[in-house]
mmCIF file of C-alpha atoms and ligand atoms in Angstrom:
data_model
loop_
_atom_site.group_PDB
_atom_site.id
_atom_site.type_symbol
_atom_site.label_atom_id
_atom_site.label_comp_id
_atom_site.label_asym_id
_atom_site.label_seq_id
_atom_site.Cartn_x
_atom_site.Cartn_y
_atom_site.Cartn_z
ATOM 1 C CA MET R 738 11.238 11.040 -9.052
ATOM 2 C CA HIS R 739 12.574 9.493 -5.915
ATOM 3 C CA SER R 740 10.291 6.455 -5.374
ATOM 4 C CA VAL R 741 10.232 3.041 -7.152
ATOM 5 C CA TYR R 742 7.520 0.602 -6.955
ATOM 6 C CA ILE R 743 8.298 -3.057 -7.891
ATOM 7 C CA HIS R 744 5.722 -5.388 -8.733
ATOM 8 C CA ILE R 745 6.512 -9.115 -8.249
ATOM 9 C CA PRO R 746 3.237 -10.770 -9.427
ATOM 10 C CA PHE R 747 3.729 -14.419 -7.863
ATOM 11 C CA CYS R 748 2.031 -16.206 -5.145
ATOM 12 C CA SER R 749 2.149 -19.443 -3.747
ATOM 13 C CA HIS R 750 -1.699 -19.755 -3.232
ATOM 14 C CA ILE R 751 -4.379 -17.304 -4.384
ATOM 15 C CA CYS R 752 -6.833 -15.891 -1.796
ATOM 16 C CA SER R 753 -10.485 -15.782 -2.239
ATOM 17 C CA TYR R 754 -10.713 -11.863 -2.201
ATOM 18 C CA CYS R 755 -7.620 -10.842 -4.420
ATOM 19 C CA ASP R 756 -8.109 -8.683 -7.213
ATOM 20 C CA PHE R 757 -4.373 -7.752 -7.812
ATOM 21 C CA THR R 758 -2.240 -8.780 -10.566
ATOM 22 C CA LYS R 759 -1.140 -12.129 -9.486
ATOM 23 C CA LEU R 760 -0.429 -15.877 -10.630
ATOM 24 C CA LEU R 761 0.808 -18.807 -9.132
ATOM 25 C CA HIS R 762 4.358 -18.977 -8.599
ATOM 26 C CA LEU R 763 6.018 -21.179 -11.285
ATOM 27 C CA GLU R 764 9.611 -21.298 -11.987
ATOM 28 C CA PRO R 765 9.600 -20.978 -15.387
ATOM 29 C CA PHE R 766 7.564 -18.241 -15.841
ATOM 30 C CA VAL R 767 9.909 -16.328 -12.863
ATOM 31 C CA GLU R 768 13.107 -16.326 -14.986
ATOM 32 C CA GLU R 769 11.641 -14.863 -17.944
ATOM 33 C CA TYR R 770 9.675 -12.237 -16.083
ATOM 34 C CA LEU R 771 13.108 -11.189 -14.134
ATOM 35 C CA GLU R 772 14.482 -10.555 -17.275
ATOM 36 C CA ASN R 773 11.989 -8.266 -18.621
ATOM 37 C CA LEU R 774 11.782 -6.583 -15.410
ATOM 38 C CA GLN R 775 15.385 -5.789 -15.652
ATOM 39 C CA LYS R 776 14.973 -4.667 -19.364
ATOM 40 C CA GLU R 777 12.243 -2.401 -18.271
ATOM 41 C CA ILE R 778 14.262 -0.929 -15.527
ATOM 42 C CA LEU R 779 17.253 -0.018 -17.736
ATOM 43 C CA GLU R 780 15.203 1.211 -20.527
ATOM 44 C CA ASN R 781 13.248 3.614 -18.405
ATOM 45 C CA TYR R 782 15.255 4.455 -14.932
ATOM 46 C CA ASP R 783 17.118 7.909 -15.285
ATOM 47 C CA GLY R 784 19.430 7.403 -12.586
ATOM 48 C CA GLU R 785 17.857 9.524 -9.781
ATOM 49 C CA ARG R 786 18.832 8.957 -5.912
ATOM 50 C CA LEU R 787 16.095 7.006 -4.348
ATOM 51 C CA LYS R 788 14.255 7.943 -1.120
ATOM 52 C CA THR R 789 12.217 4.740 -1.107
ATOM 53 C CA LEU R 790 12.239 1.516 -2.906
ATOM 54 C CA TYR R 791 9.036 -0.836 -2.467
ATOM 55 C CA ILE R 792 8.919 -4.785 -3.624
ATOM 56 C CA GLY R 793 5.515 -5.416 -3.695
ATOM 57 C CA GLY R 794 2.980 -8.093 -4.874
ATOM 58 C CA GLY R 795 1.562 -10.805 -5.342
ATOM 59 C CA THR R 796 4.137 -12.214 -2.843
ATOM 60 C CA PRO R 797 7.745 -10.956 -3.308
ATOM 61 C CA SER R 798 9.002 -13.277 -0.395
ATOM 62 C CA CYS R 799 7.472 -16.440 -2.108
ATOM 63 C CA LEU R 800 10.474 -16.387 -4.977
ATOM 64 C CA THR R 801 13.181 -19.221 -4.444
ATOM 65 C CA ARG R 802 16.585 -18.238 -3.198
ATOM 66 C CA LYS R 803 18.149 -18.097 -6.739
ATOM 67 C CA GLU R 804 15.085 -15.795 -7.938
ATOM 68 C CA ARG R 805 15.388 -13.506 -5.113
ATOM 69 C CA ILE R 806 19.061 -13.105 -5.606
ATOM 70 C CA LYS R 807 18.524 -12.201 -9.125
ATOM 71 C CA LEU R 808 15.831 -9.801 -8.044
ATOM 72 C CA PHE R 809 18.067 -7.820 -5.823
ATOM 73 C CA GLN R 810 20.892 -8.056 -8.089
ATOM 74 C CA ILE R 811 18.518 -6.336 -10.653
ATOM 75 C CA LEU R 812 17.642 -3.589 -8.306
ATOM 76 C CA GLU R 813 21.229 -3.036 -7.557
ATOM 77 C CA ASN R 814 20.766 -0.800 -10.785
ATOM 78 C CA PHE R 815 19.180 1.736 -8.607
ATOM 79 C CA ILE R 816 21.006 4.470 -6.807
ATOM 80 C CA ARG R 817 19.656 4.769 -3.375
ATOM 81 C CA GLU R 818 20.115 7.619 -0.682
ATOM 82 C CA PRO R 819 21.639 6.244 2.379
ATOM 83 C CA ASP R 820 18.469 6.462 4.225
ATOM 84 C CA CYS R 821 16.241 5.157 1.406
ATOM 85 C CA GLU R 822 13.103 3.411 2.759
ATOM 86 C CA TYR R 823 13.392 -0.006 1.282
ATOM 87 C CA THR R 824 10.390 -2.184 1.918
ATOM 88 C CA ILE R 825 9.578 -5.799 1.062
ATOM 89 C CA GLU R 826 6.030 -7.284 1.135
ATOM 90 C CA CYS R 827 6.175 -10.810 2.686
ATOM 91 C CA ASN R 828 4.307 -13.654 3.844
ATOM 92 C CA PRO R 829 5.403 -14.898 7.400
ATOM 93 C CA LYS R 830 5.997 -18.589 6.300
ATOM 94 C CA ASP R 831 8.551 -17.169 4.002
ATOM 95 C CA ILE R 832 10.506 -15.582 6.687
ATOM 96 C CA THR R 833 13.575 -17.781 7.232
ATOM 97 C CA GLU R 834 17.204 -17.330 8.130
ATOM 98 C CA ASP R 835 18.029 -17.292 4.489
ATOM 99 C CA PHE R 836 15.410 -15.071 3.667
ATOM 100 C CA LEU R 837 16.729 -12.439 6.172
ATOM 101 C CA ASP R 838 20.249 -13.069 5.073
ATOM 102 C CA ASP R 839 19.203 -11.960 1.720
ATOM 103 C CA ILE R 840 17.150 -8.902 2.571
ATOM 104 C CA VAL R 841 19.331 -7.540 5.134
ATOM 105 C CA GLU R 842 22.390 -7.854 2.695
ATOM 106 C CA ALA R 843 20.159 -6.262 0.011
ATOM 107 C CA GLY R 844 19.577 -3.204 2.425
ATOM 108 C CA VAL R 845 16.027 -3.808 3.086
ATOM 109 C CA ASN R 846 14.939 -1.815 6.214
ATOM 110 C CA ARG R 847 11.002 -2.231 6.080
ATOM 111 C CA VAL R 848 9.007 -5.550 5.957
ATOM 112 C CA SER R 849 5.023 -5.257 5.261
ATOM 113 C CA ILE R 850 3.431 -8.420 6.371
ATOM 114 C CA GLY R 851 -0.026 -9.515 5.185
ATOM 115 C CA ILE R 852 -1.645 -11.023 8.386
ATOM 116 C CA GLU R 853 -5.332 -10.195 7.705
ATOM 117 C CA SER R 854 -6.687 -11.563 10.917
ATOM 118 C CA PHE R 855 -6.304 -14.287 13.576
ATOM 119 C CA ASP R 856 -9.891 -15.250 13.826
ATOM 120 C CA GLU R 857 -10.296 -18.774 12.290
ATOM 121 C CA ASP R 858 -13.655 -17.659 10.619
ATOM 122 C CA ASN R 859 -12.291 -15.044 9.175
ATOM 123 C CA LEU R 860 -9.090 -16.906 7.922
ATOM 124 C CA LYS R 861 -11.652 -19.650 6.250
ATOM 125 C CA VAL R 862 -13.281 -16.867 4.173
ATOM 126 C CA LEU R 863 -10.099 -15.204 3.190
ATOM 127 C CA GLU R 864 -8.359 -18.708 2.722
ATOM 128 C CA ARG R 865 -5.581 -17.908 4.459
ATOM 129 C CA LYS R 866 -3.612 -19.182 7.410
ATOM 130 C CA ALA R 867 -2.182 -17.037 10.415
ATOM 131 C CA ASP R 868 -0.704 -18.478 13.680
ATOM 132 C CA PHE R 869 0.000 -15.924 16.501
ATOM 133 C CA LYS R 870 2.856 -17.788 17.959
ATOM 134 C CA ASP R 871 4.682 -18.295 14.507
ATOM 135 C CA ILE R 872 4.485 -14.541 13.580
ATOM 136 C CA GLU R 873 5.441 -13.472 17.109
ATOM 137 C CA ASN R 874 8.626 -15.429 16.421
ATOM 138 C CA LYS R 875 9.052 -14.410 12.796
ATOM 139 C CA LEU R 876 8.921 -10.521 14.231
ATOM 140 C CA GLU R 877 11.222 -11.325 16.874
ATOM 141 C CA MET R 878 13.743 -12.632 14.036
ATOM 142 C CA LEU R 879 13.281 -9.626 11.951
ATOM 143 C CA ARG R 880 14.055 -7.290 14.999
ATOM 144 C CA MET R 881 17.104 -9.361 15.864
ATOM 145 C CA ARG R 882 18.288 -8.410 12.186
ATOM 146 C CA GLY R 883 18.031 -4.909 13.034
ATOM 147 C CA ILE R 884 14.327 -4.509 10.956
ATOM 148 C CA ASP R 885 11.967 -2.709 13.262
ATOM 149 C CA ASN R 886 9.918 -0.953 10.667
ATOM 150 C CA ILE R 887 7.353 -3.631 10.531
ATOM 151 C CA ASN R 888 3.892 -3.001 8.938
ATOM 152 C CA LEU R 889 0.997 -5.441 9.399
ATOM 153 C CA ASP R 890 -1.960 -5.326 7.208
ATOM 154 C CA LEU R 891 -5.370 -6.256 9.062
ATOM 155 C CA MET R 892 -8.640 -6.866 6.995
ATOM 156 C CA TYR R 893 -11.882 -6.302 8.890
ATOM 157 C CA ALA R 894 -15.793 -6.055 8.007
ATOM 158 C CA LEU R 895 -15.501 -9.673 6.684
ATOM 159 C CA PRO R 896 -18.819 -11.667 6.326
ATOM 160 C CA ASN R 897 -20.354 -12.314 9.320
ATOM 161 C CA GLU R 898 -17.450 -10.890 11.463
ATOM 162 C CA LYS R 899 -18.601 -9.458 14.714
ATOM 163 C CA LEU R 900 -17.184 -6.275 16.452
ATOM 164 C CA ASN R 901 -15.842 -8.666 19.257
ATOM 165 C CA VAL R 902 -13.995 -10.417 16.545
ATOM 166 C CA LEU R 903 -12.297 -7.400 15.405
ATOM 167 C CA LYS R 904 -11.658 -6.370 18.938
ATOM 168 C CA ASN R 905 -9.685 -9.688 19.518
ATOM 169 C CA ASP R 906 -7.694 -9.197 16.329
ATOM 170 C CA LEU R 907 -6.769 -5.678 17.448
ATOM 171 C CA LYS R 908 -5.697 -7.001 20.865
ATOM 172 C CA LYS R 909 -3.103 -9.748 18.991
ATOM 173 C CA PHE R 910 -2.169 -7.191 16.571
ATOM 174 C CA LEU R 911 -1.181 -4.563 19.202
ATOM 175 C CA LYS R 912 0.730 -7.484 21.332
ATOM 176 C CA LEU R 913 3.046 -7.727 18.270
ATOM 177 C CA LYS R 914 3.970 -3.978 18.810
ATOM 178 C CA PRO R 915 4.446 -3.409 14.908
ATOM 179 C CA ALA R 916 5.601 -0.006 13.831
ATOM 180 C CA HIS R 917 2.761 0.110 11.372
ATOM 181 C CA ILE R 918 -0.577 -1.086 10.809
ATOM 182 C CA SER R 919 -2.504 -0.724 7.462
ATOM 183 C CA THR R 920 -6.290 -1.554 7.660
ATOM 184 C CA TYR R 921 -8.747 -2.530 5.099
ATOM 185 C CA SER R 922 -12.441 -2.735 5.327
ATOM 186 C CA LEU R 923 -12.829 -5.975 2.840
ATOM 187 C CA MET R 924 -13.809 -5.024 -0.939
ATOM 188 C CA ILE R 925 -15.708 -7.829 -2.762
ATOM 189 C CA GLU R 926 -14.190 -7.391 -6.186
ATOM 190 C CA ASP R 927 -15.750 -8.752 -9.412
ATOM 191 C CA HIS R 928 -14.381 -11.934 -10.485
ATOM 192 C CA THR R 929 -12.901 -13.204 -7.224
ATOM 193 C CA LYS R 930 -14.094 -16.240 -5.589
ATOM 194 C CA LEU R 931 -15.891 -14.197 -2.900
ATOM 195 C CA ALA R 932 -17.898 -12.406 -5.633
ATOM 196 C CA ASN R 933 -18.486 -15.630 -7.125
ATOM 197 C CA GLN R 934 -20.065 -16.943 -4.202
ATOM 198 C CA ASN R 935 -22.245 -13.942 -4.023
ATOM 199 C CA THR R 936 -20.697 -12.715 -0.718
ATOM 200 C CA GLU R 937 -22.543 -9.793 0.875
ATOM 201 C CA TYR R 938 -21.130 -7.171 2.487
ATOM 202 C CA ILE R 939 -21.651 -6.562 6.193
ATOM 203 C CA SER R 940 -24.313 -3.606 7.062
ATOM 204 C CA SER R 941 -22.529 0.013 6.837
ATOM 205 C CA GLU R 942 -23.501 1.008 10.493
ATOM 206 C CA LEU R 943 -21.327 -2.008 11.324
ATOM 207 C CA ASP R 944 -18.324 -1.082 9.260
ATOM 208 C CA ALA R 945 -18.453 2.322 10.398
ATOM 209 C CA LYS R 946 -18.418 1.294 13.898
ATOM 210 C CA MET R 947 -15.491 -0.991 13.113
ATOM 211 C CA PHE R 948 -13.680 1.801 11.576
ATOM 212 C CA GLU R 949 -14.235 3.742 14.851
ATOM 213 C CA THR R 950 -13.000 0.971 17.058
ATOM 214 C CA ILE R 951 -9.878 0.703 15.027
ATOM 215 C CA THR R 952 -9.238 4.094 14.983
ATOM 216 C CA SER R 953 -9.819 4.901 18.980
ATOM 217 C CA LYS R 954 -8.045 1.624 19.841
ATOM 218 C CA LEU R 955 -4.697 2.024 17.949
ATOM 219 C CA LYS R 956 -4.681 6.029 18.779
ATOM 220 C CA LYS R 957 -5.106 4.946 22.586
ATOM 221 C CA SER R 958 -2.020 2.680 21.987
ATOM 222 C CA GLY R 959 0.044 5.421 20.679
ATOM 223 C CA TYR R 960 -0.510 5.116 16.965
ATOM 224 C CA VAL R 961 -0.892 8.136 14.825
ATOM 225 C CA HIS R 962 -3.738 8.026 12.366
ATOM 226 C CA TYR R 963 -2.138 9.653 9.524
ATOM 227 C CA GLU R 964 -3.975 8.505 6.758
ATOM 228 C CA VAL R 965 -7.560 7.400 6.557
ATOM 229 C CA SER R 966 -6.586 3.758 7.011
ATOM 230 C CA ASN R 967 -3.078 3.699 8.036
ATOM 231 C CA PHE R 968 -1.578 4.147 11.639
ATOM 232 C CA ALA R 969 2.092 4.294 12.620
ATOM 233 C CA LEU R 970 4.059 4.785 16.019
ATOM 234 C CA PRO R 971 5.669 8.311 15.420
ATOM 235 C CA GLY R 972 8.176 8.547 13.088
ATOM 236 C CA PHE R 973 7.342 5.203 11.295
ATOM 237 C CA GLU R 974 4.908 6.792 8.789
ATOM 238 C CA SER R 975 5.339 4.812 5.326
ATOM 239 C CA LYS R 976 7.631 7.452 3.204
ATOM 240 C CA HIS R 977 6.655 5.484 0.141
ATOM 241 C CA ASN R 978 2.940 5.786 0.519
ATOM 242 C CA LEU R 979 3.301 9.306 1.653
ATOM 243 C CA ASN R 980 4.767 10.347 -1.661
ATOM 244 C CA TYR R 981 1.725 9.034 -3.464
ATOM 245 C CA TRP R 982 -0.669 10.939 -1.311
ATOM 246 C CA ASN R 983 1.454 13.999 -1.782
ATOM 247 C CA ASN R 984 0.871 13.594 -5.416
ATOM 248 C CA GLY R 985 4.498 13.016 -6.064
ATOM 249 C CA GLU R 986 6.116 11.106 -8.913
ATOM 250 C CA TYR R 987 7.163 7.673 -8.814
ATOM 251 C CA TYR R 988 8.160 4.730 -11.174
ATOM 252 C CA GLY R 989 6.297 1.680 -11.133
ATOM 253 C CA PHE R 990 8.085 -1.359 -12.981
ATOM 254 C CA GLY R 991 6.666 -4.718 -13.393
ATOM 255 C CA LEU R 992 3.504 -6.714 -14.668
ATOM 256 C CA GLY R 993 0.585 -4.356 -13.870
ATOM 257 C CA ALA R 994 2.323 -1.692 -11.981
ATOM 258 C CA SER R 995 1.387 1.901 -12.227
ATOM 259 C CA GLY R 996 3.616 5.079 -12.116
ATOM 260 C CA PHE R 997 3.761 8.785 -12.587
ATOM 261 C CA LYS R 998 6.464 10.394 -14.409
ATOM 262 C CA ALA R 999 7.373 13.677 -16.141
ATOM 263 C CA GLY R 1000 3.333 14.543 -15.699
ATOM 264 C CA PHE R 1001 2.291 11.073 -17.174
ATOM 265 C CA ARG R 1002 0.104 8.690 -15.365
ATOM 266 C CA TYR R 1003 0.707 5.306 -16.809
ATOM 267 C CA THR R 1004 -0.398 1.547 -16.128
ATOM 268 C CA ASN R 1005 1.608 -1.599 -17.317
ATOM 269 C CA THR R 1006 0.147 -4.508 -19.001
ATOM 270 C CA ALA R 1007 -1.237 -7.134 -16.799
ATOM 271 C CA ASN R 1008 -0.701 -9.656 -19.215
ATOM 272 C CA LEU R 1009 2.317 -11.529 -18.731
ATOM 273 C CA ARG R 1010 2.898 -12.644 -22.495
ATOM 274 C CA GLU R 1011 2.850 -9.274 -23.551
ATOM 275 C CA TYR R 1012 4.805 -8.277 -20.725
ATOM 276 C CA ASN R 1013 7.362 -10.632 -21.741
ATOM 277 C CA GLN R 1014 7.321 -9.670 -25.337
ATOM 278 C CA GLY R 1015 8.516 -6.109 -24.292
ATOM 279 C CA ASN R 1016 5.231 -4.303 -24.445
ATOM 280 C CA TYR R 1017 4.867 -3.016 -21.106
ATOM 281 C CA ARG R 1018 2.941 0.001 -21.250
ATOM 282 C CA LYS R 1019 -0.704 -0.316 -21.542
ATOM 283 C CA GLU R 1020 -1.840 3.189 -20.701
ATOM 284 C CA ASN R 1021 -0.015 6.409 -20.805
ATOM 285 C CA GLN R 1022 -2.006 9.622 -19.898
ATOM 286 C CA MET R 1023 -0.826 13.171 -19.705
ATOM 287 C CA MET R 1024 -2.110 14.849 -16.589
ATOM 288 C CA SER R 1025 -3.599 18.116 -17.600
ATOM 289 C CA TYR R 1026 -3.468 20.962 -15.304
ATOM 290 C CA LYS R 1027 -6.993 20.458 -13.630
ATOM 291 C CA ASP R 1028 -6.105 16.729 -13.342
ATOM 292 C CA MET R 1029 -3.133 17.568 -11.372
ATOM 293 C CA MET R 1030 -4.901 19.659 -9.023
ATOM 294 C CA ASP R 1031 -8.025 17.078 -8.711
ATOM 295 C CA ASN R 1032 -5.372 14.798 -7.595
ATOM 296 C CA GLU R 1033 -3.793 16.874 -5.357
ATOM 297 C CA LEU R 1034 -6.841 17.504 -3.608
ATOM 298 C CA MET R 1035 -7.959 13.637 -3.611
ATOM 299 C CA LEU R 1036 -4.884 12.231 -2.822
ATOM 300 C CA GLY R 1037 -4.005 15.263 -0.091
ATOM 301 C CA LEU R 1038 -7.374 14.968 1.939
ATOM 302 C CA ARG R 1039 -6.544 11.255 2.611
ATOM 303 C CA LYS R 1040 -3.836 12.559 4.971
ATOM 304 C CA LEU R 1041 -5.224 13.843 8.386
ATOM 305 C CA LYS R 1042 -2.624 16.687 8.157
ATOM 306 C CA GLY R 1043 -4.421 17.690 5.116
ATOM 307 C CA ILE R 1044 -2.990 19.906 2.246
ATOM 308 C CA ASN R 1045 -0.584 22.647 2.828
ATOM 309 C CA VAL R 1046 -2.461 25.460 1.158
ATOM 310 C CA ASP R 1047 0.781 27.529 0.504
ATOM 311 C CA GLU R 1048 2.311 24.627 -0.985
ATOM 312 C CA PHE R 1049 -0.411 24.185 -3.297
ATOM 313 C CA TYR R 1050 -0.125 27.701 -4.308
ATOM 314 C CA GLU R 1051 3.392 27.566 -4.946
ATOM 315 C CA LYS R 1052 2.949 24.450 -7.187
ATOM 316 C CA TYR R 1053 -0.095 25.615 -9.431
ATOM 317 C CA GLY R 1054 -0.083 29.538 -8.791
ATOM 318 C CA GLU R 1055 -3.738 29.595 -7.788
ATOM 319 C CA ASN R 1056 -5.555 29.415 -4.322
ATOM 320 C CA ILE R 1057 -7.015 26.278 -3.599
ATOM 321 C CA GLN R 1058 -10.350 27.856 -2.678
ATOM 322 C CA ASP R 1059 -10.740 29.559 -6.098
ATOM 323 C CA VAL R 1060 -10.137 26.180 -7.628
ATOM 324 C CA PHE R 1061 -12.496 24.613 -5.421
ATOM 325 C CA PRO R 1062 -15.106 27.201 -4.426
ATOM 326 C CA LYS R 1063 -17.051 24.840 -2.378
ATOM 327 C CA ILE R 1064 -13.982 24.561 0.270
ATOM 328 C CA ASP R 1065 -15.821 27.589 1.792
ATOM 329 C CA GLU R 1066 -19.148 26.229 2.419
ATOM 330 C CA TYR R 1067 -17.344 23.045 3.451
ATOM 331 C CA LEU R 1068 -15.252 24.982 5.873
ATOM 332 C CA LYS R 1069 -18.625 26.713 7.259
ATOM 333 C CA ASN R 1070 -20.232 23.609 7.800
ATOM 334 C CA GLY R 1071 -17.227 21.752 9.603
ATOM 335 C CA ASN R 1072 -16.694 19.086 6.961
ATOM 336 C CA LEU R 1073 -13.255 20.808 6.123
ATOM 337 C CA ILE R 1074 -10.972 22.390 8.863
ATOM 338 C CA TYR R 1075 -8.079 24.824 8.516
ATOM 339 C CA LYS R 1076 -5.316 24.701 10.818
ATOM 340 C CA LYS R 1077 -1.672 26.119 10.954
ATOM 341 C CA GLY R 1078 -1.630 26.473 7.047
ATOM 342 C CA TYR R 1079 -3.237 22.800 6.330
ATOM 343 C CA LEU R 1080 -6.712 22.209 5.105
ATOM 344 C CA SER R 1081 -7.929 18.782 6.348
ATOM 345 C CA ILE R 1082 -11.124 16.962 6.684
ATOM 346 C CA PRO R 1083 -11.854 16.316 10.434
ATOM 347 C CA GLU R 1084 -11.146 12.787 11.982
ATOM 348 C CA ASP R 1085 -14.757 12.345 12.882
ATOM 349 C CA LYS R 1086 -15.632 12.858 9.254
ATOM 350 C CA ILE R 1087 -12.727 11.004 7.521
ATOM 351 C CA TYR R 1088 -14.898 7.806 7.178
ATOM 352 C CA VAL R 1089 -17.219 9.813 4.495
ATOM 353 C CA MET R 1090 -14.233 11.210 2.783
ATOM 354 C CA ASN R 1091 -15.307 10.162 -0.682
ATOM 355 C CA GLU R 1092 -18.779 11.828 -0.383
ATOM 356 C CA ILE R 1093 -16.886 14.992 0.700
ATOM 357 C CA LEU R 1094 -14.519 14.729 -2.248
ATOM 358 C CA VAL R 1095 -17.043 14.324 -4.655
ATOM 359 C CA ASN R 1096 -19.321 17.363 -3.515
ATOM 360 C CA ILE R 1097 -16.154 19.511 -3.402
ATOM 361 C CA MET R 1098 -14.957 18.548 -6.733
HETATM 362 C C1 SAM W 1776 -0.778 -5.293 -1.890
HETATM 363 S S1 SAM W 1776 -1.792 -6.566 -0.810
HETATM 364 C C2 SAM W 1776 -0.515 -7.695 -0.949
HETATM 365 C C3 SAM W 1776 0.001 -8.377 0.332
HETATM 366 C C4 SAM W 1776 0.447 -9.586 0.244
HETATM 367 N N1 SAM W 1776 0.288 -10.283 -1.276
HETATM 368 C C5 SAM W 1776 -0.550 -10.878 1.033
HETATM 369 O O1 SAM W 1776 -1.286 -10.910 0.579
HETATM 370 O O2 SAM W 1776 0.113 -10.940 2.209
HETATM 371 C C6 SAM W 1776 -1.753 -5.438 0.253
HETATM 372 C C7 SAM W 1776 -3.159 -5.739 1.245
HETATM 373 O O3 SAM W 1776 -4.206 -5.135 0.674
HETATM 374 C C8 SAM W 1776 -5.545 -5.799 1.409
HETATM 375 N N2 SAM W 1776 -6.495 -6.333 0.408
HETATM 376 C C9 SAM W 1776 -6.043 -7.035 -0.660
HETATM 377 N N3 SAM W 1776 -7.269 -7.503 -1.052
HETATM 378 C C10 SAM W 1776 -8.237 -6.927 -0.567
HETATM 379 C C11 SAM W 1776 -9.701 -6.777 -0.851
HETATM 380 N N4 SAM W 1776 -10.547 -7.419 -1.554
HETATM 381 N N5 SAM W 1776 -10.457 -5.964 0.235
HETATM 382 C C12 SAM W 1776 -9.899 -5.250 1.186
HETATM 383 N N6 SAM W 1776 -8.382 -5.340 1.119
HETATM 384 C C13 SAM W 1776 -7.596 -5.976 0.587
HETATM 385 C C14 SAM W 1776 -4.843 -6.923 2.178
HETATM 386 O O4 SAM W 1776 -4.684 -6.374 3.494
HETATM 387 C C15 SAM W 1776 -3.589 -7.261 1.806
HETATM 388 O O5 SAM W 1776 -2.572 -7.520 2.530
HETATM 389 S S1 SF4 W 1777 -3.794 -11.338 -1.355
HETATM 390 FE FE1 SF4 W 1777 -1.807 -11.661 -1.527
HETATM 391 S S2 SF4 W 1777 -1.102 -13.596 -1.299
HETATM 392 FE FE2 SF4 W 1777 -3.151 -13.536 -1.705
HETATM 393 S S3 SF4 W 1777 -3.462 -13.807 -4.071
HETATM 394 FE FE3 SF4 W 1777 -3.396 -11.590 -3.558
HETATM 395 S S4 SF4 W 1777 -1.450 -11.177 -3.758
HETATM 396 FE FE4 SF4 W 1777 -1.451 -13.308 -3.390
#
């Protein structure tokens, strides 16, 4: 248990596509929420030294200064390793000198910013704003404070989006020189505004072409394609996310958060009233031996590096090929490769990863 995820469910605006656990930022709710977050942490945290701490949302940066200071006081309950990767998600408009003072003082050393696109039509669909000049300034402000480990989120495959629009977005993202880029093909989730408007997906051919364009452009610019949708300059791979993909345990605290502790995968309630009554957990499921091995495969093959076969044996006392006999067939037909002790999906097949996984399992 070396990783902690903290969910801050408040946003100053609700986007058309969003299916996360979130609600509008209203001050009376936040105070009570933070009190319960503190209680949940104190009741469950066992004092491990953390390698990663991640504040996600919602939009954690939309808290008022008073709320933010309270949040960081609560998070002082955690013991962090000196090189702990400490991330906060934020909206560029919230990056002010006060905000920087507080996050630097708290020890945050990584910032993740949801930009999504710079294209006016895309931004209209998403109901978001993004101004290149402003974001360039905000990144400069972060770097002046010593925060170089910056992730930018990019969304693509939006309704009516053409390949050229994506190429322009990629150019602008690269001009900003972030250490990390997370890419997301639009998912039209039930009950979101986009779904209610009967928005349709772009063709799967164009989606695949966009994925290929992202991969080749980012790799040419020096980014390592280390997970299906994630790219980093060497050394800036997200330690927090790698822990998920390595099937490592982690705490999840806050509304709707999920965690994995002592062999149990749990999910917290997404109902604020219930959460504020101290009924944090909604589901708590013990992972069977088979569940653990399935997860190891599903999560591990998301990484381009793949799964270390010896480590799998050490962990489970079984050869991965014996547990999933289809692996041999997939090695023969090229849907899987084995290199330097790692079993992986080749990069040109990673786009159809889900099909491969379903068949193996
Ligand atoms: C945890 S969210 C929160 C980020 C932050 N709240 C914001 O909006 O800036 C992280 C990222 O998931 C992606 N995302 C959210 N909903 C999505 C959807 N329906 N389809 C594809 N990507 C999505 C976006 O790129 C978003 O920035
Ligand atoms: S996408 Fe981010 S900012 Fe928009 S509603 Fe969802 S969590 Fe809030």
